mmCIF file of C-alpha atoms in Angstrom:
data_model
loop_
_atom_site.group_PDB
_atom_site.id
_atom_site.type_symbol
_atom_site.label_atom_id
_atom_site.label_comp_id
_atom_site.label_asym_id
_atom_site.label_seq_id
_atom_site.Cartn_x
_atom_site.Cartn_y
_atom_site.Cartn_z
ATOM 1 C CA MET A 1 0.000 0.000 0.000
ATOM 2 C CA ALA A 2 1.848 3.071 -1.275
ATOM 3 C CA GLN A 3 1.201 6.245 0.666
ATOM 4 C CA ARG A 4 1.252 9.686 -0.905
ATOM 5 C CA GLU A 5 4.274 11.740 0.084
ATOM 6 C CA LYS A 6 3.304 14.477 2.518
ATOM 7 C CA THR A 7 4.134 18.129 1.863
ATOM 8 C CA PRO A 8 6.365 19.915 4.405
ATOM 9 C CA GLU A 9 3.308 21.869 5.613
ATOM 10 C CA GLU A 10 1.348 18.694 6.273
ATOM 11 C CA LEU A 11 4.302 17.167 8.064
ATOM 12 C CA GLU A 12 4.620 20.162 10.332
ATOM 13 C CA ARG A 13 0.911 20.114 11.146
ATOM 14 C CA LEU A 14 1.149 16.404 11.940
ATOM 15 C CA GLU A 15 4.113 16.979 14.230
ATOM 16 C CA GLN A 16 2.151 19.621 16.130
ATOM 17 C CA LYS A 17 -0.756 17.199 16.518
ATOM 18 C CA VAL A 18 1.579 14.495 17.833
ATOM 19 C CA ARG A 19 3.054 16.957 20.329
ATOM 20 C CA GLN A 20 -0.429 17.995 21.479
ATOM 21 C CA THR A 21 -1.447 14.399 22.126
ATOM 22 C CA GLU A 22 1.795 13.719 23.987
ATOM 23 C CA ILE A 23 1.057 16.640 26.279
ATOM 24 C CA ALA A 24 -2.548 15.448 26.682
ATOM 25 C CA ILE A 25 -1.438 11.950 27.711
ATOM 26 C CA SER A 26 1.099 13.440 30.098
ATOM 27 C CA TRP A 27 -1.635 15.539 31.743
ATOM 28 C CA VAL A 28 -4.038 12.609 32.049
ATOM 29 C CA LEU A 29 -1.322 10.683 33.887
ATOM 30 C CA ARG A 30 -0.345 13.576 36.111
ATOM 31 C CA ILE A 31 -3.899 14.368 37.185
ATOM 32 C CA GLY A 32 -4.694 10.698 37.862
ATOM 33 C CA VAL A 33 -1.533 10.205 39.874
ATOM 34 C CA VAL A 34 -1.862 13.325 42.016
ATOM 35 C CA LEU A 35 -5.557 12.654 42.649
ATOM 36 C CA SER A 36 -4.869 9.089 43.772
ATOM 37 C CA VAL A 37 -2.048 10.131 46.147
ATOM 38 C CA ILE A 38 -4.339 12.709 47.751
ATOM 39 C CA VAL A 39 -7.273 10.288 48.165
ATOM 40 C CA VAL A 40 -5.077 7.449 49.457
ATOM 41 C CA THR A 41 -3.377 9.739 51.990
ATOM 42 C CA ILE A 42 -6.706 11.126 53.235
ATOM 43 C CA GLY A 43 -7.939 7.544 53.663
ATOM 44 C CA LEU A 44 -4.850 6.573 55.643
ATOM 45 C CA VAL A 45 -5.189 9.592 57.929
ATOM 46 C CA ILE A 46 -8.868 8.792 58.549
ATOM 47 C CA ILE A 47 -8.008 5.195 59.431
ATOM 48 C CA PHE A 48 -5.582 6.398 62.101
ATOM 49 C CA ILE A 49 -7.978 9.064 63.396
ATOM 50 C CA HIS A 50 -10.816 6.560 63.768
ATOM 51 C CA HIS A 51 -8.547 3.961 65.277
ATOM 52 C CA PRO A 52 -6.224 5.906 67.580
ATOM 53 C CA GLY A 53 -5.229 2.587 69.124
ATOM 54 C CA TYR A 54 -3.382 1.750 65.896
ATOM 55 C CA ALA A 55 -0.558 4.092 66.847
ATOM 56 C CA LYS A 56 -0.069 2.430 70.219
ATOM 57 C CA ILE A 57 -0.145 -1.283 69.436
ATOM 58 C CA THR A 58 3.310 -2.744 69.629
ATOM 59 C CA GLY A 59 4.513 -5.890 67.962
ATOM 60 C CA GLY A 60 1.023 -6.706 66.834
ATOM 61 C CA VAL A 61 1.089 -6.312 63.101
ATOM 62 C CA SER A 62 0.260 -9.481 61.294
ATOM 63 C CA TYR A 63 -0.388 -9.769 57.588
ATOM 64 C CA HIS A 64 -0.534 -13.458 57.053
ATOM 65 C CA THR A 65 -3.996 -13.855 55.676
ATOM 66 C CA VAL A 66 -5.610 -13.065 52.394
ATOM 67 C CA ALA A 67 -9.130 -11.708 52.412
ATOM 68 C CA GLY A 68 -11.828 -14.318 52.266
ATOM 69 C CA LYS A 69 -15.547 -13.716 52.362
ATOM 70 C CA THR A 70 -15.194 -12.002 55.732
ATOM 71 C CA ALA A 71 -12.513 -9.618 54.488
ATOM 72 C CA LEU A 72 -11.610 -6.571 56.537
ATOM 73 C CA PHE A 73 -11.464 -4.474 53.403
ATOM 74 C CA PRO A 74 -13.534 -4.177 50.243
ATOM 75 C CA HIS A 75 -12.299 -6.064 47.221
ATOM 76 C CA THR A 76 -15.089 -5.681 44.735
ATOM 77 C CA PHE A 77 -16.277 -2.494 43.102
ATOM 78 C CA GLY A 78 -19.667 -2.903 44.785
ATOM 79 C CA GLY A 79 -18.028 -3.434 48.168
ATOM 80 C CA ILE A 80 -16.582 0.068 48.313
ATOM 81 C CA ILE A 81 -19.947 1.794 48.530
ATOM 82 C CA LYS A 82 -20.915 -0.509 51.396
ATOM 83 C CA TYR A 83 -17.687 0.361 53.180
ATOM 84 C CA LEU A 84 -18.107 4.081 52.795
ATOM 85 C CA LYS A 85 -21.602 3.774 54.250
ATOM 86 C CA ALA A 86 -20.321 1.699 57.165
ATOM 87 C CA GLY A 87 -18.941 4.912 58.693
ATOM 88 C CA LYS A 88 -16.172 4.894 61.277
ATOM 89 C CA ASN A 89 -15.033 1.309 60.873
ATOM 90 C CA GLY A 90 -14.873 1.108 57.122
ATOM 91 C CA GLU A 91 -14.630 4.701 55.952
ATOM 92 C CA GLY A 92 -10.839 5.053 55.939
ATOM 93 C CA ARG A 93 -10.271 1.747 54.196
ATOM 94 C CA GLY A 94 -13.031 2.495 51.712
ATOM 95 C CA ILE A 95 -11.414 5.830 50.831
ATOM 96 C CA VAL A 96 -7.975 4.216 50.445
ATOM 97 C CA VAL A 97 -9.402 1.605 48.081
ATOM 98 C CA MET A 98 -11.123 4.372 46.126
ATOM 99 C CA GLY A 99 -7.758 6.101 45.696
ATOM 100 C CA LEU A 100 -6.189 2.809 44.625
ATOM 101 C CA ILE A 101 -8.905 2.377 42.015
ATOM 102 C CA VAL A 102 -8.129 5.840 40.642
ATOM 103 C CA LEU A 103 -4.526 4.624 40.410
ATOM 104 C CA LEU A 104 -5.581 1.384 38.668
ATOM 105 C CA LEU A 105 -7.629 3.402 36.213
ATOM 106 C CA THR A 106 -4.793 5.728 35.102
ATOM 107 C CA PRO A 107 -3.198 3.199 32.706
ATOM 108 C CA ILE A 108 -6.628 2.406 31.280
ATOM 109 C CA LEU A 109 -7.446 6.084 30.868
ATOM 110 C CA ARG A 110 -4.073 6.497 29.192
ATOM 111 C CA VAL A 111 -4.983 3.845 26.609
ATOM 112 C CA VAL A 112 -8.352 5.540 26.017
ATOM 113 C CA THR A 113 -6.502 8.825 25.406
ATOM 114 C CA GLY A 114 -4.234 6.885 23.030
ATOM 115 C CA VAL A 115 -7.166 5.683 20.920
ATOM 116 C CA ILE A 116 -8.601 9.196 20.702
ATOM 117 C CA SER A 117 -5.251 10.773 19.854
ATOM 118 C CA PHE A 118 -4.410 8.278 17.085
ATOM 119 C CA ILE A 119 -7.805 8.998 15.524
ATOM 120 C CA TYR A 120 -7.004 12.708 15.849
ATOM 121 C CA GLU A 121 -3.620 12.133 14.169
ATOM 122 C CA ASP A 122 -5.472 10.310 11.366
ATOM 123 C CA ASP A 123 -3.589 7.069 11.900
ATOM 124 C CA PRO A 124 -6.060 4.154 11.551
ATOM 125 C CA PRO A 125 -3.544 1.272 11.995
ATOM 126 C CA MET A 126 -2.317 2.588 15.365
ATOM 127 C CA ALA A 127 -5.864 3.500 16.443
ATOM 128 C CA ILE A 128 -6.908 -0.129 15.836
ATOM 129 C CA VAL A 129 -3.873 -1.440 17.739
ATOM 130 C CA THR A 130 -4.660 0.797 20.726
ATOM 131 C CA ALA A 131 -8.374 -0.062 20.635
ATOM 132 C CA PHE A 132 -7.424 -3.750 20.771
ATOM 133 C CA VAL A 133 -5.268 -3.150 23.873
ATOM 134 C CA LEU A 134 -8.188 -1.315 25.482
ATOM 135 C CA PHE A 135 -10.487 -4.246 24.640
ATOM 136 C CA VAL A 136 -8.124 -6.740 26.312
ATOM 137 C CA LEU A 137 -7.891 -4.517 29.419
ATOM 138 C CA ILE A 138 -11.660 -4.215 29.749
ATOM 139 C CA MET A 139 -12.086 -7.960 29.212
ATOM 140 C CA SER A 140 -9.540 -8.681 31.937
ATOM 141 C CA PHE A 141 -11.615 -6.702 34.443
ATOM 142 C CA VAL A 142 -14.882 -8.303 33.312
ATOM 143 C CA LEU A 143 -13.450 -11.848 33.434
ATOM 144 C CA SER A 144 -11.912 -11.331 36.877
ATOM 145 C CA GLY A 145 -15.312 -10.387 38.284
ATOM 146 C CA ALA A 146 -13.958 -7.401 40.249
ATOM 147 C CA MET B 1 6.273 -2.396 65.481
ATOM 148 C CA SER B 2 3.021 -0.417 65.625
ATOM 149 C CA PRO B 3 0.887 0.003 62.492
ATOM 150 C CA ILE B 4 1.926 3.641 62.214
ATOM 151 C CA ASP B 5 5.620 2.716 62.206
ATOM 152 C CA PHE B 6 4.854 0.065 59.615
ATOM 153 C CA VAL B 7 3.095 2.591 57.364
ATOM 154 C CA VAL B 8 5.789 5.268 57.680
ATOM 155 C CA LEU B 9 8.690 2.855 57.175
ATOM 156 C CA LEU B 10 6.999 1.209 54.216
ATOM 157 C CA ALA B 11 6.323 4.622 52.632
ATOM 158 C CA LEU B 12 10.000 5.595 52.975
ATOM 159 C CA ILE B 13 11.224 2.336 51.426
ATOM 160 C CA SER B 14 8.653 2.762 48.658
ATOM 161 C CA ILE B 15 10.105 6.166 47.738
ATOM 162 C CA LEU B 16 13.419 4.421 47.104
ATOM 163 C CA ALA B 17 11.685 1.717 45.070
ATOM 164 C CA GLY B 18 10.030 4.419 42.971
ATOM 165 C CA VAL B 19 13.286 6.239 42.215
ATOM 166 C CA LEU B 20 15.078 3.059 41.160
ATOM 167 C CA GLY B 21 12.069 1.671 39.307
ATOM 168 C CA SER B 22 11.595 4.762 37.181
ATOM 169 C CA LEU B 23 15.295 4.937 36.288
ATOM 170 C CA VAL B 24 15.696 1.400 35.004
ATOM 171 C CA GLY B 25 12.168 0.840 33.688
ATOM 172 C CA LEU B 26 11.272 -1.831 36.235
ATOM 173 C CA GLY B 27 8.257 -1.716 38.498
ATOM 174 C CA GLY B 28 9.777 -1.235 41.918
ATOM 175 C CA GLY B 29 8.325 -4.619 42.876
ATOM 176 C CA VAL B 30 11.933 -5.747 42.918
ATOM 177 C CA ILE B 31 12.323 -3.887 46.198
ATOM 178 C CA VAL B 32 8.765 -3.963 47.538
ATOM 179 C CA VAL B 33 8.228 -7.748 47.427
ATOM 180 C CA PRO B 34 11.387 -8.812 49.308
ATOM 181 C CA VAL B 35 10.969 -5.969 51.843
ATOM 182 C CA LEU B 36 7.383 -6.968 52.592
ATOM 183 C CA THR B 37 8.042 -10.695 52.779
ATOM 184 C CA LEU B 38 11.472 -10.770 54.432
ATOM 185 C CA LEU B 39 11.426 -7.662 56.617
ATOM 186 C CA PHE B 40 7.748 -7.373 57.554
ATOM 187 C CA HIS B 41 6.822 -11.072 57.145
ATOM 188 C CA VAL B 42 3.802 -10.247 55.024
ATOM 189 C CA ASP B 43 2.062 -13.103 53.192
ATOM 190 C CA ILE B 44 3.590 -13.493 49.708
ATOM 191 C CA ARG B 45 0.172 -13.166 48.071
ATOM 192 C CA LEU B 46 -0.464 -9.786 49.729
ATOM 193 C CA ALA B 47 3.080 -8.729 48.791
ATOM 194 C CA ILE B 48 2.349 -9.555 45.155
ATOM 195 C CA GLY B 49 -0.845 -7.487 45.336
ATOM 196 C CA ALA B 50 1.139 -4.526 46.727
ATOM 197 C CA SER B 51 3.769 -5.082 44.046
ATOM 198 C CA ILE B 52 1.171 -4.742 41.264
ATOM 199 C CA ILE B 53 0.106 -1.410 42.830
ATOM 200 C CA SER B 54 3.738 -0.319 42.991
ATOM 201 C CA VAL B 55 4.241 -1.212 39.314
ATOM 202 C CA ILE B 56 1.258 0.881 38.235
ATOM 203 C CA ALA B 57 2.365 3.762 40.467
ATOM 204 C CA THR B 58 5.928 3.746 39.080
ATOM 205 C CA SER B 59 4.632 3.567 35.559
ATOM 206 C CA SER B 60 2.128 6.399 35.831
ATOM 207 C CA GLY B 61 4.368 8.630 37.938
ATOM 208 C CA ALA B 62 7.391 8.336 35.670
ATOM 209 C CA ALA B 63 5.581 8.126 32.342
ATOM 210 C CA ALA B 64 3.951 11.516 32.897
ATOM 211 C CA ALA B 65 7.413 13.102 32.770
ATOM 212 C CA TYR B 66 8.929 10.827 30.113
ATOM 213 C CA VAL B 67 6.090 11.337 27.639
ATOM 214 C CA ARG B 68 6.353 15.088 28.109
ATOM 215 C CA GLU B 69 10.092 15.010 27.433
ATOM 216 C CA ARG B 70 9.546 12.856 24.312
ATOM 217 C CA MET B 71 11.727 10.121 25.782
ATOM 218 C CA THR B 72 9.010 7.467 25.424
ATOM 219 C CA ASN B 73 8.306 5.841 22.070
ATOM 220 C CA LEU B 74 4.516 5.898 22.402
ATOM 221 C CA ARG B 75 3.867 4.082 19.123
ATOM 222 C CA ALA B 76 6.262 1.221 19.771
ATOM 223 C CA GLY B 77 5.004 0.983 23.357
ATOM 224 C CA MET B 78 1.358 0.790 22.392
ATOM 225 C CA PHE B 79 2.119 -1.644 19.541
ATOM 226 C CA LEU B 80 3.964 -4.014 21.890
ATOM 227 C CA GLU B 81 1.136 -3.772 24.443
ATOM 228 C CA ILE B 82 -0.889 -6.042 22.120
ATOM 229 C CA ALA B 83 1.429 -8.854 23.181
ATOM 230 C CA THR B 84 1.921 -7.931 26.852
ATOM 231 C CA THR B 85 -1.770 -7.509 27.720
ATOM 232 C CA THR B 86 -2.826 -10.771 26.040
ATOM 233 C CA GLY B 87 0.132 -12.416 27.761
ATOM 234 C CA ALA B 88 -0.964 -10.986 31.115
ATOM 235 C CA VAL B 89 -4.520 -12.265 30.766
ATOM 236 C CA THR B 90 -3.188 -15.697 29.756
ATOM 237 C CA GLY B 91 -0.805 -15.663 32.703
ATOM 238 C CA ALA B 92 -3.447 -14.673 35.234
ATOM 239 C CA TYR B 93 -5.356 -17.850 34.339
ATOM 240 C CA LEU B 94 -2.292 -20.078 34.116
ATOM 241 C CA THR B 95 -1.334 -19.507 37.777
ATOM 242 C CA THR B 96 -3.388 -22.487 38.839
ATOM 243 C CA VAL B 97 -1.811 -24.840 36.277
ATOM 244 C CA LEU B 98 1.909 -24.079 36.472
ATOM 245 C CA PRO B 99 3.948 -24.678 39.637
ATOM 246 C CA ALA B 100 5.367 -21.373 40.933
ATOM 247 C CA ARG B 101 8.698 -23.011 41.743
ATOM 248 C CA PHE B 102 9.266 -23.892 38.088
ATOM 249 C CA LEU B 103 8.366 -20.332 37.050
ATOM 250 C CA PHE B 104 10.805 -18.733 39.471
ATOM 251 C CA ILE B 105 13.665 -20.859 38.172
ATOM 252 C CA LEU B 106 12.742 -20.292 34.529
ATOM 253 C CA PHE B 107 12.504 -16.560 35.157
ATOM 254 C CA GLY B 108 15.837 -16.602 36.965
ATOM 255 C CA VAL B 109 17.501 -18.256 33.967
ATOM 256 C CA VAL B 110 15.987 -15.765 31.516
ATOM 257 C CA LEU B 111 17.046 -12.797 33.661
ATOM 258 C CA GLY B 112 20.538 -14.141 34.226
ATOM 259 C CA TYR B 113 20.921 -14.587 30.486
ATOM 260 C CA SER B 114 19.695 -11.073 29.661
ATOM 261 C CA ALA B 115 21.946 -9.577 32.352
ATOM 262 C CA ILE B 116 24.962 -11.181 30.665
ATOM 263 C CA ALA B 117 23.791 -10.209 27.178
ATOM 264 C CA MET B 118 23.213 -6.586 28.209
ATOM 265 C CA PHE B 119 26.559 -6.417 29.988
ATOM 266 C CA ARG B 120 28.396 -7.724 26.908
ATOM 267 C CA LYS B 121 26.693 -5.197 24.691
ATOM 268 C CA ARG B 122 27.629 -2.310 26.991
ATOM 269 C CA LYS B 123 30.031 -0.678 24.530
ATOM 270 C CA ALA B 124 28.244 -1.331 21.231
ATOM 271 C CA VAL B 125 25.567 1.323 21.171
ATOM 272 C CA ALA B 126 25.425 1.924 17.400
ATOM 273 C CA LEU B 127 21.858 2.819 16.471
ATOM 274 C CA LEU B 128 20.328 1.913 13.126
ATOM 275 C CA SER B 129 19.624 4.479 10.438
ATOM 276 C CA VAL B 130 17.815 2.082 8.088
ATOM 277 C CA SER B 131 15.212 -0.540 8.854
ATOM 278 C CA HIS B 132 13.908 -3.293 6.574
ATOM 279 C CA ASP B 133 11.400 -4.498 9.144
ATOM 280 C CA ARG B 134 8.075 -4.306 7.277
ATOM 281 C CA ILE B 135 5.901 -4.219 10.392
ATOM 282 C CA ALA B 136 7.970 -1.442 11.981
ATOM 283 C CA ASN B 137 7.829 0.540 8.750
ATOM 284 C CA TYR B 138 4.076 0.046 8.320
ATOM 285 C CA PHE B 139 3.276 1.207 11.852
ATOM 286 C CA LYS B 140 6.047 3.868 11.750
ATOM 287 C CA LEU B 141 7.565 2.738 15.024
ATOM 288 C CA HIS B 142 10.842 4.609 14.462
ATOM 289 C CA GLY B 143 11.577 7.685 16.519
ATOM 290 C CA SER B 144 13.965 10.265 17.882
ATOM 291 C CA TYR B 145 14.593 11.963 21.212
ATOM 292 C CA TYR B 146 16.706 14.727 22.668
ATOM 293 C CA ASP B 147 19.481 13.361 24.850
ATOM 294 C CA ASP B 148 20.159 15.859 27.617
ATOM 295 C CA ALA B 149 23.430 14.217 28.659
ATOM 296 C CA GLU B 150 24.865 14.269 25.126
ATOM 297 C CA LYS B 151 23.173 17.530 24.153
ATOM 298 C CA GLN B 152 21.854 16.317 20.819
ATOM 299 C CA GLU B 153 18.823 14.948 19.020
ATOM 300 C CA ILE B 154 19.209 11.204 18.502
ATOM 301 C CA SER B 155 17.121 9.378 15.897
ATOM 302 C CA TYR B 156 16.830 5.631 15.610
ATOM 303 C CA LYS B 157 15.124 2.913 13.586
ATOM 304 C CA VAL B 158 13.300 -0.103 14.983
ATOM 305 C CA VAL B 159 13.802 -3.696 13.787
ATOM 306 C CA GLY B 160 12.900 -7.165 15.054
ATOM 307 C CA THR B 161 9.214 -6.575 15.734
ATOM 308 C CA LYS B 162 8.398 -10.311 15.597
ATOM 309 C CA PRO B 163 10.911 -11.502 18.229
ATOM 310 C CA GLY B 164 9.963 -8.316 20.130
ATOM 311 C CA LEU B 165 6.283 -9.298 20.178
ATOM 312 C CA ALA B 166 7.104 -12.880 21.215
ATOM 313 C CA LEU B 167 9.289 -11.671 24.114
ATOM 314 C CA MET B 168 6.596 -9.186 25.169
ATOM 315 C CA PHE B 169 3.991 -11.960 25.316
ATOM 316 C CA VAL B 170 6.260 -13.891 27.675
ATOM 317 C CA ALA B 171 6.890 -10.691 29.667
ATOM 318 C CA GLY B 172 3.141 -10.181 30.046
ATOM 319 C CA MET B 173 2.651 -13.745 31.257
ATOM 320 C CA VAL B 174 5.499 -13.513 33.767
ATOM 321 C CA SER B 175 4.151 -10.176 34.974
ATOM 322 C CA ALA B 176 0.774 -11.695 35.810
ATOM 323 C CA LEU B 177 2.191 -14.919 37.260
ATOM 324 C CA LEU B 178 4.769 -13.358 39.561
ATOM 325 C CA GLY B 179 3.299 -9.908 40.198
ATOM 326 C CA ILE B 180 6.319 -8.040 38.924
ATOM 327 C CA GLY B 181 6.476 -5.342 36.274
ATOM 328 C CA SER B 182 8.591 -7.584 34.058
ATOM 329 C CA GLY B 183 10.372 -4.505 32.774
ATOM 330 C CA ALA B 184 13.306 -6.854 33.368
ATOM 331 C CA LEU B 185 12.226 -8.636 30.184
ATOM 332 C CA LYS B 186 10.811 -5.642 28.334
ATOM 333 C CA VAL B 187 13.945 -3.509 28.445
ATOM 334 C CA PRO B 188 16.266 -6.211 26.991
ATOM 335 C CA ALA B 189 13.645 -7.038 24.341
ATOM 336 C CA MET B 190 13.594 -3.432 23.175
ATOM 337 C CA ASP B 191 17.295 -2.796 23.624
ATOM 338 C CA LEU B 192 18.715 -6.056 22.229
ATOM 339 C CA ALA B 193 16.101 -7.375 19.805
ATOM 340 C CA MET B 194 14.570 -4.143 18.536
ATOM 341 C CA HIS B 195 17.558 -1.764 18.691
ATOM 342 C CA LEU B 196 15.876 1.047 20.614
ATOM 343 C CA PRO B 197 18.316 3.305 22.521
ATOM 344 C CA MET B 198 18.774 2.323 26.183
ATOM 345 C CA LYS B 199 17.075 5.419 27.615
ATOM 346 C CA VAL B 200 14.139 5.102 25.237
ATOM 347 C CA SER B 201 13.851 1.421 26.214
ATOM 348 C CA THR B 202 13.603 2.161 29.949
ATOM 349 C CA ALA B 203 11.234 5.108 29.418
ATOM 350 C CA THR B 204 9.013 3.062 27.092
ATOM 351 C CA SER B 205 9.135 0.100 29.467
ATOM 352 C CA ASN B 206 7.970 2.466 32.207
ATOM 353 C CA PHE B 207 5.039 3.488 30.058
ATOM 354 C CA MET B 208 4.180 -0.145 29.265
ATOM 355 C CA ILE B 209 4.479 -1.869 32.656
ATOM 356 C CA GLY B 210 1.476 0.039 34.044
ATOM 357 C CA VAL B 211 -0.792 -1.067 31.218
ATOM 358 C CA THR B 212 0.396 -4.688 31.525
ATOM 359 C CA ALA B 213 -0.066 -4.648 35.288
ATOM 360 C CA ALA B 214 -3.546 -3.141 34.934
ATOM 361 C CA ALA B 215 -4.501 -6.175 32.828
ATOM 362 C CA SER B 216 -3.850 -8.475 35.788
ATOM 363 C CA ALA B 217 -4.731 -6.052 38.617
ATOM 364 C CA GLY B 218 -8.438 -6.828 38.370
ATOM 365 C CA VAL B 219 -7.771 -10.461 39.223
ATOM 366 C CA TYR B 220 -5.661 -9.556 42.262
ATOM 367 C CA PHE B 221 -8.206 -7.006 43.420
ATOM 368 C CA ALA B 222 -11.072 -9.493 43.206
ATOM 369 C CA ARG B 223 -9.059 -12.110 45.095
ATOM 370 C CA GLY B 224 -8.533 -9.668 47.984
ATOM 371 C CA GLN B 225 -4.771 -9.503 47.501
ATOM 372 C CA ILE B 226 -4.737 -5.701 47.500
ATOM 373 C CA ASP B 227 -4.839 -4.664 51.185
ATOM 374 C CA PRO B 228 -5.405 -0.928 51.772
ATOM 375 C CA ILE B 229 -3.076 -0.644 54.792
ATOM 376 C CA ILE B 230 -0.198 -2.197 52.838
ATOM 377 C CA ALA B 231 -1.016 -0.724 49.426
ATOM 378 C CA ALA B 232 -1.614 2.875 50.578
ATOM 379 C CA PRO B 233 1.933 3.698 51.796
ATOM 380 C CA VAL B 234 3.373 1.765 48.836
ATOM 381 C CA ALA B 235 1.278 3.707 46.321
ATOM 382 C CA ALA B 236 1.998 7.125 47.850
ATOM 383 C CA GLY B 237 5.724 6.461 48.368
ATOM 384 C CA VAL B 238 6.376 4.930 44.970
ATOM 385 C CA LEU B 239 4.501 7.711 43.169
ATOM 386 C CA GLY B 240 6.622 10.366 44.843
ATOM 387 C CA GLY B 241 9.823 8.434 44.217
ATOM 388 C CA SER B 242 9.096 7.756 40.566
ATOM 389 C CA MET B 243 8.475 11.418 39.860
ATOM 390 C CA MET B 244 11.841 12.246 41.438
ATOM 391 C CA GLY B 245 13.578 9.478 39.478
ATOM 392 C CA ALA B 246 12.102 10.653 36.195
ATOM 393 C CA LYS B 247 13.861 14.001 36.626
ATOM 394 C CA VAL B 248 17.239 12.238 36.719
ATOM 395 C CA LEU B 249 17.108 9.917 33.700
ATOM 396 C CA GLY B 250 17.475 12.633 31.037
ATOM 397 C CA ARG B 251 20.672 13.915 32.591
ATOM 398 C CA ILE B 252 22.669 10.718 33.052
ATOM 399 C CA HIS B 253 24.510 8.810 30.333
ATOM 400 C CA SER B 254 22.944 5.785 28.650
ATOM 401 C CA ASN B 255 25.869 3.576 29.628
ATOM 402 C CA LYS B 256 25.352 4.302 33.318
ATOM 403 C CA VAL B 257 21.667 3.426 32.983
ATOM 404 C CA ARG B 258 22.699 0.167 31.342
ATOM 405 C CA ILE B 259 25.152 -0.777 34.097
ATOM 406 C CA LEU B 260 22.598 0.074 36.805
ATOM 407 C CA PHE B 261 20.083 -2.070 34.943
ATOM 408 C CA VAL B 262 22.488 -5.033 34.695
ATOM 409 C CA VAL B 263 23.182 -4.868 38.450
ATOM 410 C CA VAL B 264 19.479 -4.780 39.331
ATOM 411 C CA LEU B 265 18.829 -7.614 36.862
ATOM 412 C CA ALA B 266 21.491 -9.789 38.449
ATOM 413 C CA VAL B 267 20.017 -9.175 41.908
ATOM 414 C CA ILE B 268 16.496 -10.173 40.799
ATOM 415 C CA ALA B 269 17.869 -13.256 39.025
ATOM 416 C CA ILE B 270 19.483 -14.415 42.262
ATOM 417 C CA GLU B 271 16.293 -13.625 44.191
ATOM 418 C CA MET B 272 14.245 -15.702 41.738
ATOM 419 C CA PHE B 273 16.620 -18.674 41.979
ATOM 420 C CA GLN B 274 16.396 -18.469 45.758
ATOM 421 C CA ARG B 275 12.619 -18.563 45.673
ATOM 422 C CA GLY B 276 12.619 -21.405 43.178
ATOM 423 C CA LEU B 277 15.214 -23.608 44.815
ATOM 424 C CA PHE B 278 14.530 -23.204 48.521
#
């Protein structure tokens, strides 16, 4: 498939578009990252405020078990809402998990931005590639039942 | 140790993991997993969950800067993600079939081999100016970046897309099976098989590891392996560290990045052997 040679003007316009999308992707990442740090930190602080005893326990930290059905923290998307409603006991953990989900979503959001930007750059092959990656990501979340 | 000491100490160690992870294009799980299991005696499954969080945090924190500085090859990264994400999904479901012990040893061998290969290649950094790779040409995966240490624009051509894709599929599988970023496989694949410059390889690996990890994060999340008290200090610390690390990469020489990478690779290889053999 032979492509028509681009004029210098077209090339320059394309380069500007590429630069714009790079900056856009960079901003998406930055906002997601900063937001998640803030939410996670607030959650942590709330946990320690609601459980002042946590700062005094000595030698009592044990992380040997993985959450089962009676987990101490939410591990499904539906579970978070329940935790936030639970007030004092679950609030801090619920907020932390919310921040972690924002963090988990940044790479996915980045791929979404990729699809949009390749369409904007008028580059169908790369847009299809990126859309496929997005499809696999979404499927992975659906199949895992989170 | 009280929970508050645990959180503060873990956050501080995570900052270090973030700096190192963003520099060499690995996830930071290299530091987080052994620290959690050996120092804090955390269950390995929870450590792997925290490691996946650390990988995504390193990736997003560092990639924001690298993409802005045009260090990342976005096209090559996204193209190779086809293989890593499908590999990750495959891997997440293979965990039940394959014995972990076998995987650790296999991974150790692969890493040991790439450490030696990368060390041998430390002087030959000639980049290609022509590429006959039809896939790379069709998707225009070639690129250029401004090297701050050498004060010049460096352009390069990409080859070996097929071995690159195959290696990335394996990297994706390993990432899901062992909860590491598997940048340890991605960087050599890009550097050795595809002829990308070292700095571009680590920056692009940084961009990719987050997307790969996200493909297996859902599984870990659903299984309850992502504990807020462990993951929160890791996420916050690694994010801060990776943003600091990203400021450094542009200014140091490619050869130093390569040597640092080889050292880290050798350490993980030994760690993997240890887990597989004992």
